[in-house]
Every structure is written in C-alpha cells, then in structure tokens.
Amino acid sequence: MARTLKINGKDETVDAAPGTPLLWVLRDHLKMTGTKFGCGVAQCGACTVHIDGAPTRSCVLPHDSLEGSEITTIEGVEGPAADAIREVWVENDVPQCGYCQSGQIMAATALLAENSSPTDADIDTAMSGNICRCATYMSIRRAIKEAASRA
Amino acid sequence: MFLRNMGIIPGKAQSGADEGSGASITNLSRRSFVAGSGLFVIGVTLAGCSSYVEPDVDANAFDLPDPGASPLTQVAGGDATPALWIAIEEDGTVKITCHRSEMGQQVWTSMAQIVADELEADWDKVQIVQAEGHERYGDQNTDGSRSVRYNFHRLRIAGAAMRSMLTEAAALFWEMNPAECSAAEGLVSNSQNSDTLSYGNLAELAARLEIPAEDEINLKEPDEWRFINKEIPSLTIPLITRGQGTFGIDVDRPGMVYAVVARPPQVFGRVGSVDDTAALEVPGMLQTVRLRDAKPPALFQPMGGVAVIARNTWAAIQGRNALDIEWIDGPNARYESVSFGEAMKRTARRPGTVRRERGNVQTGMADAAQRIEAEYYAPHLSQSPMEPPSATAQWTGDKLEVWACVQDPQTTRQTIADLLEIDKENITVNATWLGGAFGRKSKPDFAVEAALIAKEVGKPVKVTWTREDEVRHGFYHSASAQRLEAGLDEDGKCTSYLHRTVFPPIASTFSDGMATPTDGEMGLGATDVPFAMPNLRVESGDAKGHLRIGWLRSVSNIYHAFAVQSFAAEMAHAAGRDQKEYLLELIGKARTFDPGDEGATYPNYDASIEDYPIETGRLSNVVEKAADMARWGRNLPEGHGLGIAVHRSFLSYIATVIEAAVSPDGTLTIPGIWLAVDAGTVVNPRHARAQMEGGTIYGLSNALYGEITARNGAVVQDNFPSWRVMRMGEAPREFDVEIIQSNTRPAGIGEPATPPAAPALTNAIFNATGHRIRTLPIIGARGSRLSLPETETA
Ligand code: FES
Ligand code: FES
C-alpha cells in the first residue's frame, strides 16, 4: 500500500509492508543510507532522525504512523544549529569511523536548536542514547560547546 | 637519467611555455601522445580497484610501463612503484590508492599524507582510491596497528620517485638541469625564471620517464615535512557529516535482495529440521536457503544455518523470526563460561609451561622477606563495532564480486576461493568503509556467507548481521585466569616475580583442540614484561576453546596488562611505597632487552628487535610524563584516587593515569585521564590523539561493563544493554594526551592505548577506596555502582 512521507521537505511515495520501521524504509526502499542501523531496539541512537524536529529512533518507528509528519534525516538536516554542528564536527575531526555520527549529529543538532548553551549535564542527557564504539564522546562534548559558543 | 628521453620532448617553440602556464603543454602533449583521450595519467589506476572515487581513468590512454621495468618493486615494506599508488590527472587531481581499510583510524588521510608529502602534492587536489584486495599491494591486513609502520618508507619512496620524475619532466621541457627545478604544492618551478608547470600538465610526459632507483631518490628531511606529523584534517569526515560515504551495510547493487541468517546457537551446531512455511508468508519474503554445516576447525567459515532472503532487510528479519528450526547441538553444548573460568583459575595455581626465565624464582621466593600473590580473571568480550558485519555479493557467470567492510580484502578473497573452491582470479573483493572493526572484521565469515547465498539466489545479495547476530556469533576475546606471585626483600624491593597466564588461544579457532597459548599471544604483555628483578618466570597453562576465539583491539595485551600492572600496584602497596615510584623501580634503569635472551620466543610484533628494541627508558619516560600531567601526588578530595599503568604494545609506549571518584554508595565517576604516548614518528597527531582517547575508552568500557558469557555452549548476551558499552555520560570530563615528539621509526597507534586503561582505573579505585578489583568486569551489564565491601552489605 503506497503512502506519502514528507522527507527532507520532499514528498516520497513508499510502498512498504505495514509496520516496517522508518529506518528500513529510508535505507532499503528509498536508498537513503545516511541513517544507520546499530541495534534495532532503540538502544544505540545510530538511526536517529528528526520527526517534526524531535530526535527520534527510526528503527522502532513504524513508517505508516508518519503520514503528515516532517521527517528530517542526516542528508537533509539544515538550519543554524545543523550548520554550526557540521562546521565544528569538520573543523575538529570529531568522528572516527563515522558510523554513529549521523545519529550523533541529529541528536546534537536537536539539542542545540532547543538549548543554545547546553551544560555538561544537558549534553550527557541529550547524547547518552547515542553509543559511539570509537568513543568520540570527549570530542563530541567539546564540539557541542564550541558550536554553542558560536551560535 | 637527465635528458635520457630528450627524443620525446616536444619542440619548445610550439609550447608557448613562456606563458608559464600549463595549458599549452597540455595541448601539445595531447597531440603528441594521446590522441583524443583528454586524460593524462602518470601511472595507471588499475581497473576495478575503486569503491568510492571511481577513477576516471582510461587505462589505454598510453602504454603501461612494463612492471618489470620498475626498480622499486623490492623496497623495504613492498612495492613502491609510483604507478601502483599515484595517478595524476590533467586537471591536477592526485589520486592516491589506499590499500588499507578505513575504519576510523583515518588511514585514508595518513596514507595520503605520507605519499603527498614526498610527492609535494597540492593537498586540495588529493583524492583517495580504495584498493581492491590484491597481492600487488603487499599486506592489506588492517590489523595489528601497523598500516603506518609497514608503509611509511615505501609510500615515501613512491611519492618521492614521482616527484623526481615530474621535476625531470619539467627540466626536459625547459631544457634545464633538474637540479635547477624544484617541486612544491603541485607545481614545478625553476631557478632561472618565474615559469611554473603544474603536475597535471607534466604527468603524461613524466610517465614516460624511467623510474629512479631507490638510491637515486632523495627523501625529505623531517623539518621539510609539509603533511607528515601535521594535523591534516580528515578526508572522510566532511562526507560523514552529510551521511555520505559507503559503509559495508550501505552497498547497493541493481536488482539486489536482502538476507539475514539464522545461525546455530553453538559453534558447530547444525540444523536438524526447518519449517519455513510461516516465514514465506511474511510480506516481502522471497526464499530460504539451507547453508552448509560448519566443520572444525572453525577458520573463517560461516557457521551454517538458514539464510532468509527478502526484498528488504526488515522483511528478512521478520521472516527469520517466523522460522521454525530445530537445532542439533554442537560439540561444546556443555560449555559454561563461568565454571570454565573457575577451572582456568585452578590451572593457574599449578605449575605451567615455562615461557621465559631469569634467575631462580623458587630460591628467590624462599629468601624473600615478604611474599604476595594475586589471581585475576577477565571474561570473554565482543568487539561490537558500531556497524555490524555486512557484505554484498554478485555473481556474473563464474565471476564473483564482493563489497564488504573487511579489514583484509586479500584474506577475504582467499577464504572465498578456498571455501567455494573457485579460482581466486575470478573473485574481486572491494573493501568499503568500515563502521569500526576492532578485530571483528578481520574475519571474513560474513563475506563468505554473502558469496554462498548470492550463488544460490542468482541475484546480488546483501547479508546484514543484526546486533544480536554480532553479539552471539562472534570471534570472542579470550577469557583468562592469571596468577601472580612476588617475593619482596626487607626494603620492599621485588626480588622474585612469577606470572602464570591461562587462556584459550586464538589458535583454537584455526586448529581444532589447540589449547596452548602461542608465542604471539604470550608476547602480548606476558613474556615481554619489562621488570628488572633478579628472578623472573613467566608460565602458561593450557585451556581449550569452546567459542570461536579471535582478535579484539590489542588482544592478549588487555588481560596481561590488567594483571601485571594491577600486581605492580599491589606490590607497591605491600611495600608501603608510592605506586608510580615503585613502578619505575620495577622497570629499572634505562636499557634495552630481548626476551629471547631469557628463553622466550618473542615475535616483537613481527618487527626485528634491532629496529624496534624494547627500551625501558621510553617506558619510564612516559610514566614520568603522564604522572606530571596528572599532577601525581596532589591532594585529592575524599573518595578520589589516582591510578597509573604503563605498557608497551605494538611497539609503542603508553602510560595512563586515571582519576577515579567513588561516592560512599559506590557510584564511580572518572573526572580525568592523562595519557603520554611515545609511538616514534606520528603521521597525524590529531588523529593519534583520537585513537588514544578511543583506545582508552574502549578498554574502560570493557573493564567496567564488558562480559560475554556462555551457557550450554551458547552466548547469553544479545544486544545493548545486556552487552553493555560505555555512553556519553560515563566518559571522563577531562582527557589530556601528550605525544612525545620523536623522529624514530613509527609504531602502532590504533591499539596500544587500550591495555593500560583497565589497570590504571582499578589502581585508581584502590587508591580511592582501598578496594582491589581482580575480576572483570568492574560493574557489569546490570550494575550501577561498585560493590565495595562496605556497600555489599548495605
Ligand atoms: S538502530 Fe535504532 S537505536 Fe540503535
Ligand atoms: S565514530 Fe565510530 S562508532 Fe562513533
């Protein structure tokens, strides 16, 4: 059954089985592979997207519940917070392997959009759902603060 | 070499070279040599070797030089023939081939820094071509922290050789002596006038010149380096921040279908019966395929089971859930990791096989004023890179192409050839980006699965491992039990030291029944112990493998450094001495030593002990440095402690100081970490620091929470959080890294920060609380705080 999802401002028609999580619709149906699979059970944050601006785990989010929502992925996230995060991420070489970083950037962007001067505790709360096995945590914390100081 | 090829120099009058621009020489060259191709490439990027930057290279644009004509095929480290590594295009784009796998260590950037520095390339024009798996590149096994060590010299030679040919080409064009010409940032200039020629314009001409021999090549001096030892930004990260770049799991082929595999719970378990009726009713399901059973030894075989193929990954996962499979137990169905750990501890209490000996430990112990002993246990671990294993395979007739996040595309190719009994020449293996690896992706079982399934299905197939698959069907870090004993004299000085280590060797994965720790594993922190006491003995005890045992970031160094560096602090405590001062005393005066002189068979990370001696002075130096950084000895708040550990691994020397803070209820935080590393020449200090942070946290995550257990031969944990890893909130607030500047030979960076992490933490916890932790994990998957003796009863 075809449905229309609004992804990165564009209407996309997808024909996926009811209940298929948004993650797999993005990755397999739409070939938008920037959003990553890490656990499938809302534990790692690799699949984080924005639903109407809120960071959300797409691996447990049925796509058929999202008609009418604004879905934003790493490929399309923009605005002052996203720009600032991308800028400091690149300047400081925050990622290592990069696999978790789509999720980290989506989470950090949402944090910064909502809180222009996050404390360590704010960062811990907002980012603890995003696992990084390369352990870029210290870099992420430094970078979020730097992005906040510029915005 | 000068002017040897004058015959092919175009007439200067035609060139308009006084404009000092490259445009006219390009036109001229095109007319002269490459009718209509429009491409000028020095060297030729070999067909089919690109995963990302599809090289826009016409291999027929001009004649390939005869490979036998290169005098640089036998350079230390391997073939340094420029054409193997570098292609320069007309627009000046410099394509550098990276034959190692990119897994976050920034090897694309470091390999390019080495080549580009000697080449004097314009960094902004550098692009990376990822090499396919092929012997022509030499070793591609991205493992063992040796990409820079193995390739530093030969890639410098390759870059310098090409710089020399480009310079010579310019000299020929200008009819000058090459000594009057010099290259910098992608341009050749000369000392007579202000003309310059770009590499893009010179490339085609340079390609026709003879490759210089190694002794004709002048490498730059370190103070001339433009990229090496500089904080050059990563070549991958700009892509990553936009969700671009291709990891193994991201590969897409036209007509591709998606597979997951239901694997037997135990190693060498088998499918008894399977009913896929319900599975095939799942929307999007296509078919199931019974995979062949695995037989010992495990090698890199897939573990068999049932492949589930669907139109998308989700449907395949749902289809797998709906399978009804009856499994037949494997031979290790009675393996219980906890009771086996107790058995290993008992083994460690009995005399073992002597692997290194100095003096006489028995008489030393008998004469001691004080004796101490301790037992340590560390469990199995899973590598758990953030990207689980994933591979895509496509058959075209009898030709197979594979795209996979593998650490060694050559081993992948060979393993597929062996297990599918096909000619290696018919197999192409492309290494994608790796979303972390940590040793898991040096085992290509998942790529073999893709090849097998694609053959059955007759379409391109992507096999995805879920996190549960990765945690349950891994190649696990070995569990270990160790016993240490020491005799101290009246002054508390250690005179006698015994270390006995027991663990199932990685060799058990490759040779059924192998139970004796190998020299390689013993040389990871046991037989190379740097202590100077007069009596020393290192022993091993046997243990059988019941899971697939494999490499995990820094391998046996993890448990050996944990035991040895914990015990060093225990000795200091017994002697009533400062931990750091005692550690320096154990290491003793600055010297070099060879464990081979005391009966060990010591591989020294495959390096010669002459090139890379064990230098105790470098150990002591990093100890002093890290202690200074941490302000060792400062007054600390109640419940805080500093702990230190030092370890040489992968030929690098690292000392780590950790501050632990333990509240009365046992809640542990890590306010700060200070690390000093001496890894010889460091190609990219910024990325090396990232590896120091990452390697340390990886070690701490394992030490705090990591534990894989097996019940009835099957792994119990399945996903986060039963397999728990460190998160943002638990990471230290402060993490300082100091890289000791040195121009000595480069050593490892990716792994050596991991071993000292755990003992630095447990030593800090001891200093904070008086509680000595000898069994890992410290907290475990479900815990939230330390179980201190006081809080245990609370
Ligand atoms: S894949 Fe969604 S949280 Fe891990
Ligand atoms: S950068 Fe590799 S998992 Fe985070």
Coordinates of N, CA and C in Angstrom, one line a residue, chain B residues 174-254:
Chain B
W174 N 61.9 22.5 -20.1 CA 62.5 23.8 -20.1 C 64.0 23.7 -20.6
E175 N 64.4 22.5 -20.9 CA 65.8 22.3 -21.3 C 66.8 22.8 -20.2
M176 N 66.5 22.4 -19.0 CA 67.3 22.8 -17.9 C 67.8 21.6 -17.2
N177 N 68.7 21.8 -16.3 CA 69.2 20.7 -15.4 C 68.1 20.5 -14.3
P178 N 67.8 19.2 -14.0 CA 66.8 19.0 -13.0 C 67.1 19.7 -11.7
A179 N 68.4 19.8 -11.4 CA 68.9 20.5 -10.2 C 68.4 21.9 -10.1
E180 N 68.1 22.5 -11.3 CA 67.6 23.9 -11.3 C 66.1 24.0 -11.1
C181 N 65.5 22.8 -11.1 CA 64.0 22.7 -11.0 C 63.6 22.2 -9.6
S182 N 62.5 22.6 -9.1 CA 62.1 22.1 -7.8 C 60.5 22.0 -7.8
A183 N 60.0 21.1 -7.0 CA 58.6 20.9 -6.9 C 58.1 21.3 -5.6
A184 N 56.9 21.9 -5.6 CA 56.2 22.3 -4.3 C 54.8 22.4 -4.6
E185 N 53.9 21.8 -3.8 CA 52.5 22.0 -3.8 C 51.9 21.9 -5.2
G186 N 52.4 20.8 -5.9 CA 51.7 20.5 -7.2 C 52.2 21.3 -8.4
L187 N 53.3 22.0 -8.2 CA 53.9 22.8 -9.3 C 55.4 22.6 -9.3
V188 N 56.0 22.6 -10.5 CA 57.4 22.6 -10.6 C 57.8 24.0 -11.0
S189 N 58.8 24.6 -10.4 CA 59.4 25.9 -10.8 C 60.8 25.7 -11.0
N190 N 61.5 26.8 -11.5 CA 62.9 26.7 -11.7 C 63.6 27.9 -11.2
S191 N 64.9 27.8 -11.2 CA 65.7 28.9 -10.6 C 66.1 30.0 -11.6
Q192 N 65.7 29.8 -12.9 CA 66.1 30.7 -13.9 C 65.0 31.8 -14.2
N193 N 63.8 31.4 -14.1 CA 62.7 32.3 -14.4 C 61.5 32.0 -13.6
S194 N 60.5 32.7 -13.8 CA 59.3 32.6 -12.9 C 58.3 31.6 -13.5
D195 N 58.7 30.8 -14.5 CA 57.7 29.9 -15.0 C 57.4 28.8 -14.0
T196 N 56.2 28.3 -14.2 CA 55.9 27.1 -13.4 C 55.1 26.1 -14.3
L197 N 55.2 24.9 -14.0 CA 54.4 23.8 -14.7 C 53.6 23.0 -13.7
S198 N 52.4 22.8 -13.9 CA 51.6 22.0 -12.9 C 51.8 20.5 -13.2
Y199 N 51.6 19.8 -12.1 CA 51.7 18.3 -12.2 C 50.8 17.8 -13.2
G200 N 49.6 18.4 -13.3 CA 48.6 17.9 -14.3 C 49.1 18.0 -15.7
N201 N 49.9 19.0 -15.9 CA 50.4 19.2 -17.3 C 51.6 18.4 -17.5
L202 N 52.3 18.0 -16.5 CA 53.6 17.3 -16.6 C 53.4 15.8 -16.6
A203 N 52.2 15.4 -16.1 CA 52.1 14.0 -15.8 C 52.3 13.0 -16.9
E204 N 51.8 13.4 -18.1 CA 51.9 12.4 -19.2 C 53.3 12.3 -19.6
L205 N 54.0 13.4 -19.6 CA 55.4 13.3 -20.0 C 56.2 12.6 -19.0
A206 N 56.0 12.9 -17.7 CA 56.7 12.2 -16.7 C 56.5 10.7 -16.7
A207 N 55.3 10.3 -17.1 CA 55.0 8.9 -17.1 C 55.9 8.1 -18.1
R208 N 56.5 8.8 -19.0 CA 57.4 8.2 -20.0 C 58.8 8.1 -19.5
L209 N 59.1 8.7 -18.4 CA 60.5 8.7 -18.0 C 60.8 7.4 -17.2
E210 N 62.0 7.1 -17.0 CA 62.4 6.0 -16.2 C 62.2 6.2 -14.7
I211 N 61.7 5.2 -14.1 CA 61.5 5.3 -12.6 C 62.9 5.3 -12.0
P212 N 63.2 6.2 -11.1 CA 64.5 6.2 -10.5 C 64.7 5.0 -9.5
A213 N 65.9 4.6 -9.3 CA 66.2 3.6 -8.3 C 66.2 4.2 -6.9
E214 N 66.0 3.3 -5.9 CA 65.9 3.8 -4.6 C 67.1 4.7 -4.2
D215 N 68.3 4.3 -4.5 CA 69.4 5.1 -4.1 C 69.6 6.4 -4.9
E216 N 68.8 6.6 -5.9 CA 68.8 7.9 -6.6 C 67.7 8.9 -6.0
I217 N 66.9 8.4 -5.0 CA 65.8 9.1 -4.6 C 66.2 9.9 -3.3
N218 N 65.9 11.2 -3.2 CA 66.2 11.9 -2.0 C 64.9 12.1 -1.2
L219 N 64.8 11.5 -0.1 CA 63.6 11.7 0.8 C 63.8 13.1 1.5
K220 N 62.7 13.7 1.8 CA 62.8 15.0 2.5 C 63.3 14.7 4.0
E221 N 63.9 15.7 4.5 CA 64.2 15.7 6.0 C 63.0 16.0 6.8
P222 N 62.9 15.5 8.0 CA 61.7 15.7 8.8 C 61.3 17.2 8.9
D223 N 62.4 18.1 9.0 CA 62.0 19.5 9.1 C 61.5 20.1 7.8
E224 N 61.5 19.3 6.7 CA 60.9 19.8 5.5 C 59.5 19.2 5.3
W225 N 59.0 18.4 6.2 CA 57.7 17.8 6.0 C 56.6 18.8 6.0
R226 N 55.7 18.7 5.0 CA 54.6 19.6 4.9 C 53.3 19.0 5.5
F227 N 53.2 17.6 5.4 CA 52.0 17.0 5.8 C 52.2 16.0 6.9
I228 N 53.4 15.3 6.8 CA 53.7 14.3 7.9 C 53.9 15.0 9.2
N229 N 53.4 14.4 10.3 CA 53.4 15.0 11.6 C 52.7 16.3 11.7
K230 N 51.7 16.5 10.8 CA 50.9 17.7 10.9 C 49.5 17.3 11.1
E231 N 48.7 18.2 11.6 CA 47.3 17.9 12.0 C 46.4 18.2 10.7
I232 N 46.7 17.3 9.7 CA 45.9 17.5 8.5 C 44.5 17.0 8.7
P233 N 43.5 17.8 8.3 CA 42.1 17.3 8.5 C 41.8 16.0 7.7
S234 N 40.8 15.3 8.3 CA 40.4 14.0 7.7 C 39.8 14.2 6.3
L235 N 40.1 13.2 5.5 CA 39.5 13.2 4.2 C 38.1 12.6 4.2
T236 N 37.7 11.9 5.2 CA 36.4 11.2 5.2 C 35.3 12.0 5.9
I237 N 35.8 12.8 6.9 CA 34.8 13.4 7.8 C 33.8 14.4 7.1
P238 N 34.2 15.2 6.2 CA 33.2 16.1 5.5 C 32.1 15.2 4.9
L239 N 32.4 14.1 4.4 CA 31.4 13.2 3.8 C 30.5 12.7 4.9
I240 N 31.1 12.3 6.0 CA 30.4 11.7 7.1 C 29.3 12.6 7.7
T241 N 29.6 13.9 7.7 CA 28.7 14.8 8.3 C 27.5 15.0 7.4
R242 N 27.5 14.5 6.2 CA 26.3 14.6 5.4 C 25.7 13.3 5.1
G243 N 26.1 12.3 5.8 CA 25.6 10.9 5.6 C 26.0 10.3 4.4
Q244 N 27.1 10.8 3.8 CA 27.7 10.2 2.6 C 28.8 9.2 2.9
G245 N 29.3 8.6 1.9 CA 30.3 7.6 2.1 C 29.6 6.2 2.2
T246 N 30.4 5.2 1.8 CA 29.7 3.9 1.7 C 30.3 2.9 2.7
F247 N 29.6 2.6 3.7 CA 30.0 1.5 4.6 C 29.5 0.2 4.0
G248 N 30.0 -0.9 4.6 CA 29.6 -2.2 4.1 C 28.1 -2.4 4.0
I249 N 27.4 -1.9 5.0 CA 25.9 -2.1 5.1 C 25.2 -1.2 4.1
D250 N 25.9 -0.2 3.5 CA 25.3 0.8 2.6 C 25.3 0.4 1.2
V251 N 26.0 -0.7 0.9 CA 26.2 -1.1 -0.5 C 24.9 -1.4 -1.2
D252 N 24.7 -0.9 -2.4 CA 23.5 -1.2 -3.2 C 23.9 -1.6 -4.6
R253 N 23.3 -2.7 -5.1 CA 23.5 -3.2 -6.4 C 22.2 -3.3 -7.1
P254 N 22.2 -3.0 -8.4 CA 20.9 -3.1 -9.1 C 20.3 -4.6 -9.0

